[in-house]
Amino acid sequence: MKDDSIILAHGEGGLATKHLIDEVFKPLIGNDTLNRCEDAAIFTTTSKELAFTTDAFIVEPILFPGGSIGKLAVSGSVNDLAAMAAKPLYLSASFIIEEGLSINTLEKIVSDFAEEISSSGTTLITADTKVVARGQGGEIFISTAAIGQVVYDVSTELVSPGDEVVISGDIARHAAAIISAREQIETNPIICSDCASLWHVAESAIDCGVEIHAMRDPTRGGLATILNEIAEKAHIQVTIEETAIPIQNQVETICDIYGYDPLYMANEGKMVFFVSSGNGEKLVNTLHNIPICENAAVIGSVQKGNGVFINTRTGGTRKLITLEGKQLPRIC
Amino acid sequence: MKDDSIILAHGEGGLATKHLIDEVFKPLIGNDTLNRCEDAAIFTTTSKELAFTTDAFIVEPILFPGGSIGKLAVSGSVNDLAAMAAKPLYLSASFIIEEGLSINTLEKIVSDFAEEISSSGTTLITADTKVVARGQGGEIFISTAAIGQVVYDVSTELVSPGDEVVISGDIARHAAAIISAREQIETNPIICSDCASLWHVAESAIDCGVEIHAMRDPTRGGLATILNEIAEKAHIQVTIEETAIPIQNQVETICDIYGYDPLYMANEGKMVFFVSSGNGEKLVNTLHNIPICENAAVIGSVQKGNGVFINTRTGGTRKLITLEGKQLPRIC
């Protein structure tokens, strides 16, 4: 099967589907619950408060520096749980594969998927595979849903004037990696997506004892868009300092060349925290002990008012509006 | 927006996405939890045993007699829970929409989705929308995941010799409806998909007091394939009676014309029950009181051995093997 490609019969629920499951999926992501292949997986819980989230992943190219659609499909849903202070427990996945995808590529993606499940501490307990004809898909799309156990109370509505805004690391790296891969730009060093599961980051923040009001991972639409969402929902104003926002040099260069604003570019391994006044530095010090958070920084604060503003490095202030929708398609 | 079509910007997480959510999705499927638009939905549960399932839906055409991809995306996941005797509680949905889909068509699909959620007794609490460029999708794909509360113990492993096999109604109607729609065949009466949520059917079966060992909804691969799965997993033999299997005349005609075997054709609103010896008729009598189960019948029984056999109407017996994968693509 190794040298073969996906054919329509792999999606029709008969023997070919069984071979695909048995030979590609089970060796990489199989476990006792999943291998039962019942219509639904059963799990027991003693938790009273659970979190539930879903995302579809359609990123193109499906393999990129720093990750793949397989890795992203796990970390994306895990991070949505993490943002709600929920420890990831169980994951579901549905794969929509386009006829013609090579089995080798599928194995690479499922293998990345399996590795990220393992490192994120969650368990895949239910899955589905479908196949669409050539020209009716984008090589592979993956939808995941995740269930987590809520361990701390966060809510946009808790964000209030005086709060400090912390980001867990440098921005815009995922989108810049995707652009570089699409345009075949070779920077030195190469730009790698920041794609990573963040539950351990959220957990460290919770455990360090600062009062966290809200967390959010700035994916599609970037930092500026999620700050606008928070400002609108919490009826407050956010002001950030351009000089405080960490960004890699080569990411900034790519943005300059292509005319993209890094504040609107997707991240896939960053968390933005709103913490009570005076707690920003304490959180940053904690985050600096985590390898992927070396560049964590306090980047702004919350005021009475509305909208999002940035104090620029040239000394001015400008309003950051919500993205109109002119950035990149199929970024995640 | 009503006369417009989906554009790439609708999927990029900015203002255009917000308009799509606010103007198309929220009016049809909005609720307090969903409208919060947090990264994950929080729910409380007192249940210790939960069921979790997922499915991707890629059916083509996306609108067909008796349903649509919207209706199917709800009933499909609800029925996977029902087969595990789990009362559906919460649903997630991720929509992958192809650029160019008309907003009118999207509204029809989301409206069907909303109606089926309501009639199935579940609640949509988390969702995601992505857009892919023209030629990279199939109009719309929907992945759903569902969480349910287990109310009864069923398992393939409980199926044992002496069990009776009951089906809740006539077979092959969903696949026949899809074929008719694709080939523009007008039968009289028109063939409608059996697409329906089945929790109330499973619940009635559980409540009527018969000993149920396993339930399964015979979707992709049809009745013959799920019987083979059960036979293999439970290490038993299943024998069914061709004359006992309910099927609509016009469905049989479509199968004859196109050379499809109805035993391998997808159903989307049927449940197969394995009940202990002597309980088949009692279950059938209960099912007959449910409108979509008027044709419920005892269709076979379980013996020691392995494989699936059918006693044909001409007096012979033939083995029903697992589908090789030559049926219809994009059936569900």
PDB file of C-alpha atoms in Angstrom, chain B residues 67-226:
ATOM      1  CA  GLY B  67     -32.964  16.030   3.104  1.00  0.00           C
ATOM      2  CA  SER B  68     -29.749  17.921   2.622  1.00  0.00           C
ATOM      3  CA  ILE B  69     -26.176  17.835   3.861  1.00  0.00           C
ATOM      4  CA  GLY B  70     -27.396  20.083   6.691  1.00  0.00           C
ATOM      5  CA  LYS B  71     -30.009  17.602   7.924  1.00  0.00           C
ATOM      6  CA  LEU B  72     -27.653  14.671   7.410  1.00  0.00           C
ATOM      7  CA  ALA B  73     -24.802  16.286   9.357  1.00  0.00           C
ATOM      8  CA  VAL B  74     -26.994  16.359  12.466  1.00  0.00           C
ATOM      9  CA  SER B  75     -28.791  13.032  12.114  1.00  0.00           C
ATOM     10  CA  GLY B  76     -25.582  11.198  11.176  1.00  0.00           C
ATOM     11  CA  SER B  77     -23.819  12.001  14.425  1.00  0.00           C
ATOM     12  CA  VAL B  78     -26.969  11.737  16.534  1.00  0.00           C
ATOM     13  CA  ASN B  79     -27.552   8.245  15.115  1.00  0.00           C
ATOM     14  CA  ASP B  80     -24.022   7.141  15.985  1.00  0.00           C
ATOM     15  CA  LEU B  81     -24.771   8.110  19.588  1.00  0.00           C
ATOM     16  CA  ALA B  82     -28.177   6.407  19.429  1.00  0.00           C
ATOM     17  CA  ALA B  83     -26.494   3.186  18.277  1.00  0.00           C
ATOM     18  CA  MET B  84     -24.463   3.291  21.491  1.00  0.00           C
ATOM     19  CA  ALA B  85     -27.646   3.899  23.524  1.00  0.00           C
ATOM     20  CA  ALA B  86     -26.538   7.441  24.287  1.00  0.00           C
ATOM     21  CA  LYS B  87     -29.039  10.272  24.535  1.00  0.00           C
ATOM     22  CA  PRO B  88     -27.675  13.161  22.418  1.00  0.00           C
ATOM     23  CA  LEU B  89     -26.771  16.247  24.473  1.00  0.00           C
ATOM     24  CA  TYR B  90     -24.343  18.506  22.632  1.00  0.00           C
ATOM     25  CA  LEU B  91     -23.145  18.950  19.087  1.00  0.00           C
ATOM     26  CA  SER B  92     -20.189  20.683  17.432  1.00  0.00           C
ATOM     27  CA  ALA B  93     -20.058  21.605  13.754  1.00  0.00           C
ATOM     28  CA  SER B  94     -17.333  22.754  11.404  1.00  0.00           C
ATOM     29  CA  PHE B  95     -18.314  24.018   7.978  1.00  0.00           C
ATOM     30  CA  ILE B  96     -15.853  23.966   5.047  1.00  0.00           C
ATOM     31  CA  ILE B  97     -17.465  26.093   2.360  1.00  0.00           C
ATOM     32  CA  GLU B  98     -16.279  26.448  -1.232  1.00  0.00           C
ATOM     33  CA  GLU B  99     -15.957  29.935  -2.676  1.00  0.00           C
ATOM     34  CA  GLY B 100     -18.931  30.626  -4.949  1.00  0.00           C
ATOM     35  CA  LEU B 101     -21.625  28.790  -2.955  1.00  0.00           C
ATOM     36  CA  SER B 102     -24.697  31.009  -2.988  1.00  0.00           C
ATOM     37  CA  ILE B 103     -25.748  32.485   0.329  1.00  0.00           C
ATOM     38  CA  ASN B 104     -29.295  31.304  -0.427  1.00  0.00           C
ATOM     39  CA  THR B 105     -28.149  27.698  -0.677  1.00  0.00           C
ATOM     40  CA  LEU B 106     -26.040  28.059   2.464  1.00  0.00           C
ATOM     41  CA  GLU B 107     -29.080  29.425   4.300  1.00  0.00           C
ATOM     42  CA  LYS B 108     -31.198  26.476   3.169  1.00  0.00           C
ATOM     43  CA  ILE B 109     -28.557  24.060   4.468  1.00  0.00           C
ATOM     44  CA  VAL B 110     -28.023  25.842   7.777  1.00  0.00           C
ATOM     45  CA  SER B 111     -31.795  26.055   8.167  1.00  0.00           C
ATOM     46  CA  ASP B 112     -32.152  22.274   7.659  1.00  0.00           C
ATOM     47  CA  PHE B 113     -29.294  21.821  10.113  1.00  0.00           C
ATOM     48  CA  ALA B 114     -31.091  23.978  12.687  1.00  0.00           C
ATOM     49  CA  GLU B 115     -34.394  22.166  12.222  1.00  0.00           C
ATOM     50  CA  GLU B 116     -32.801  18.754  12.712  1.00  0.00           C
ATOM     51  CA  ILE B 117     -30.951  19.935  15.814  1.00  0.00           C
ATOM     52  CA  SER B 118     -34.238  21.049  17.250  1.00  0.00           C
ATOM     53  CA  SER B 119     -36.119  17.852  16.407  1.00  0.00           C
ATOM     54  CA  SER B 120     -33.311  15.596  17.598  1.00  0.00           C
ATOM     55  CA  GLY B 121     -33.204  17.172  21.049  1.00  0.00           C
ATOM     56  CA  THR B 122     -29.532  18.140  20.963  1.00  0.00           C
ATOM     57  CA  THR B 123     -27.877  21.585  21.244  1.00  0.00           C
ATOM     58  CA  LEU B 124     -25.148  23.028  19.036  1.00  0.00           C
ATOM     59  CA  ILE B 125     -22.655  24.645  21.404  1.00  0.00           C
ATOM     60  CA  THR B 126     -19.474  25.149  19.365  1.00  0.00           C
ATOM     61  CA  ALA B 127     -18.809  25.718  15.666  1.00  0.00           C
ATOM     62  CA  ASP B 128     -16.231  26.824  13.108  1.00  0.00           C
ATOM     63  CA  THR B 129     -16.395  28.082   9.525  1.00  0.00           C
ATOM     64  CA  LYS B 130     -13.682  27.895   6.895  1.00  0.00           C
ATOM     65  CA  VAL B 131     -13.694  28.845   3.214  1.00  0.00           C
ATOM     66  CA  VAL B 132     -11.656  27.214   0.429  1.00  0.00           C
ATOM     67  CA  ALA B 133     -11.069  28.534  -3.085  1.00  0.00           C
ATOM     68  CA  ARG B 134     -13.149  27.422  -6.066  1.00  0.00           C
ATOM     69  CA  GLY B 135     -12.115  23.943  -7.181  1.00  0.00           C
ATOM     70  CA  GLN B 136     -10.704  23.039  -3.756  1.00  0.00           C
ATOM     71  CA  GLY B 137     -13.951  21.864  -2.197  1.00  0.00           C
ATOM     72  CA  GLY B 138     -17.310  20.301  -2.973  1.00  0.00           C
ATOM     73  CA  GLU B 139     -19.674  23.264  -2.372  1.00  0.00           C
ATOM     74  CA  ILE B 140     -19.873  22.483   1.338  1.00  0.00           C
ATOM     75  CA  PHE B 141     -18.538  19.839   3.688  1.00  0.00           C
ATOM     76  CA  ILE B 142     -19.749  19.626   7.290  1.00  0.00           C
ATOM     77  CA  SER B 143     -18.078  17.765  10.144  1.00  0.00           C
ATOM     78  CA  THR B 144     -20.021  17.247  13.336  1.00  0.00           C
ATOM     79  CA  ALA B 145     -19.059  15.740  16.664  1.00  0.00           C
ATOM     80  CA  ALA B 146     -21.621  14.816  19.301  1.00  0.00           C
ATOM     81  CA  ILE B 147     -21.630  14.096  23.010  1.00  0.00           C
ATOM     82  CA  GLY B 148     -24.324  11.936  24.568  1.00  0.00           C
ATOM     83  CA  GLN B 149     -25.272  10.413  27.877  1.00  0.00           C
ATOM     84  CA  VAL B 150     -25.129   6.622  27.968  1.00  0.00           C
ATOM     85  CA  VAL B 151     -28.428   5.235  29.294  1.00  0.00           C
ATOM     86  CA  TYR B 152     -28.117   1.507  28.496  1.00  0.00           C
ATOM     87  CA  ASP B 153     -25.280  -0.986  27.907  1.00  0.00           C
ATOM     88  CA  VAL B 154     -24.890  -2.185  24.358  1.00  0.00           C
ATOM     89  CA  SER B 155     -21.803  -3.685  22.762  1.00  0.00           C
ATOM     90  CA  THR B 156     -21.019  -5.739  19.709  1.00  0.00           C
ATOM     91  CA  GLU B 157     -19.460  -8.292  22.015  1.00  0.00           C
ATOM     92  CA  LEU B 158     -22.836  -8.998  23.644  1.00  0.00           C
ATOM     93  CA  VAL B 159     -24.249 -10.335  20.361  1.00  0.00           C
ATOM     94  CA  SER B 160     -24.573 -14.112  20.683  1.00  0.00           C
ATOM     95  CA  PRO B 161     -26.168 -17.172  19.059  1.00  0.00           C
ATOM     96  CA  GLY B 162     -29.949 -17.138  19.346  1.00  0.00           C
ATOM     97  CA  ASP B 163     -30.179 -13.331  19.027  1.00  0.00           C
ATOM     98  CA  GLU B 164     -32.775 -11.993  16.619  1.00  0.00           C
ATOM     99  CA  VAL B 165     -32.019  -9.258  14.108  1.00  0.00           C
ATOM    100  CA  VAL B 166     -34.560  -6.438  13.683  1.00  0.00           C
ATOM    101  CA  ILE B 167     -34.459  -3.541  11.249  1.00  0.00           C
ATOM    102  CA  SER B 168     -36.479  -0.383  11.905  1.00  0.00           C
ATOM    103  CA  GLY B 169     -37.735   0.015   8.305  1.00  0.00           C
ATOM    104  CA  ASP B 170     -37.118  -0.318   4.572  1.00  0.00           C
ATOM    105  CA  ILE B 171     -33.559  -0.349   3.265  1.00  0.00           C
ATOM    106  CA  ALA B 172     -31.442   1.443   0.630  1.00  0.00           C
ATOM    107  CA  ARG B 173     -33.601   4.553   0.379  1.00  0.00           C
ATOM    108  CA  HIS B 174     -30.899   7.162   1.038  1.00  0.00           C
ATOM    109  CA  ALA B 175     -28.542   5.842  -1.645  1.00  0.00           C
ATOM    110  CA  ALA B 176     -31.424   5.400  -4.106  1.00  0.00           C
ATOM    111  CA  ALA B 177     -32.516   9.010  -3.517  1.00  0.00           C
ATOM    112  CA  ILE B 178     -28.959  10.241  -4.155  1.00  0.00           C
ATOM    113  CA  ILE B 179     -28.693   8.201  -7.364  1.00  0.00           C
ATOM    114  CA  SER B 180     -32.078   9.491  -8.545  1.00  0.00           C
ATOM    115  CA  ALA B 181     -31.035  13.074  -7.811  1.00  0.00           C
ATOM    116  CA  ARG B 182     -27.690  12.699  -9.598  1.00  0.00           C
ATOM    117  CA  GLU B 183     -29.148  10.954 -12.626  1.00  0.00           C
ATOM    118  CA  GLN B 184     -32.290  13.135 -12.616  1.00  0.00           C
ATOM    119  CA  ILE B 185     -34.591  10.125 -12.601  1.00  0.00           C
ATOM    120  CA  GLU B 186     -38.177  10.996 -11.735  1.00  0.00           C
ATOM    121  CA  THR B 187     -39.920   8.024 -10.165  1.00  0.00           C
ATOM    122  CA  ASN B 188     -43.569   8.213  -9.151  1.00  0.00           C
ATOM    123  CA  PRO B 189     -43.718   8.620  -6.237  1.00  0.00           C
ATOM    124  CA  ILE B 190     -40.334  10.308  -5.966  1.00  0.00           C
ATOM    125  CA  ILE B 191     -37.735   8.451  -3.864  1.00  0.00           C
ATOM    126  CA  CYS B 192     -36.997  10.384  -0.689  1.00  0.00           C
ATOM    127  CA  SER B 193     -33.930   9.759   1.448  1.00  0.00           C
ATOM    128  CA  ASP B 194     -34.794   8.165   4.801  1.00  0.00           C
ATOM    129  CA  CYS B 195     -32.425  10.699   6.472  1.00  0.00           C
ATOM    130  CA  ALA B 196     -33.686  11.132  10.062  1.00  0.00           C
ATOM    131  CA  SER B 197     -32.478  11.336  13.643  1.00  0.00           C
ATOM    132  CA  LEU B 198     -33.101   8.084  15.496  1.00  0.00           C
ATOM    133  CA  TRP B 199     -32.619   8.750  19.179  1.00  0.00           C
ATOM    134  CA  HIS B 200     -36.368   8.504  19.797  1.00  0.00           C
ATOM    135  CA  VAL B 201     -36.341   5.123  18.007  1.00  0.00           C
ATOM    136  CA  ALA B 202     -33.460   3.799  20.126  1.00  0.00           C
ATOM    137  CA  GLU B 203     -35.098   5.184  23.268  1.00  0.00           C
ATOM    138  CA  SER B 204     -38.433   3.490  22.509  1.00  0.00           C
ATOM    139  CA  ALA B 205     -36.605   0.215  21.955  1.00  0.00           C
ATOM    140  CA  ILE B 206     -34.759   0.544  25.253  1.00  0.00           C
ATOM    141  CA  ASP B 207     -37.914   1.549  27.118  1.00  0.00           C
ATOM    142  CA  CYS B 208     -40.037  -1.348  25.795  1.00  0.00           C
ATOM    143  CA  GLY B 209     -38.063  -3.734  27.979  1.00  0.00           C
ATOM    144  CA  VAL B 210     -36.527  -6.125  25.448  1.00  0.00           C
ATOM    145  CA  GLU B 211     -32.916  -7.177  26.048  1.00  0.00           C
ATOM    146  CA  ILE B 212     -30.916  -5.304  23.405  1.00  0.00           C
ATOM    147  CA  HIS B 213     -27.358  -6.514  22.811  1.00  0.00           C
ATOM    148  CA  ALA B 214     -26.279  -4.168  20.034  1.00  0.00           C
ATOM    149  CA  MET B 215     -27.623  -1.446  17.752  1.00  0.00           C
ATOM    150  CA  ARG B 216     -26.051  -0.142  14.565  1.00  0.00           C
ATOM    151  CA  ASP B 217     -27.164   2.294  11.853  1.00  0.00           C
ATOM    152  CA  PRO B 218     -26.410   0.794   8.441  1.00  0.00           C
ATOM    153  CA  THR B 219     -25.004   3.833   6.587  1.00  0.00           C
ATOM    154  CA  ARG B 220     -22.024   3.587   4.162  1.00  0.00           C
ATOM    155  CA  GLY B 221     -21.712  -0.014   3.001  1.00  0.00           C
ATOM    156  CA  GLY B 222     -25.347  -0.735   3.874  1.00  0.00           C
ATOM    157  CA  LEU B 223     -26.956  -3.545   5.837  1.00  0.00           C
ATOM    158  CA  ALA B 224     -24.619  -6.271   4.519  1.00  0.00           C
ATOM    159  CA  THR B 225     -21.484  -4.415   5.602  1.00  0.00           C
ATOM    160  CA  ILE B 226     -22.568  -3.667   9.164  1.00  0.00           C
TER     161      ILE B 226
END
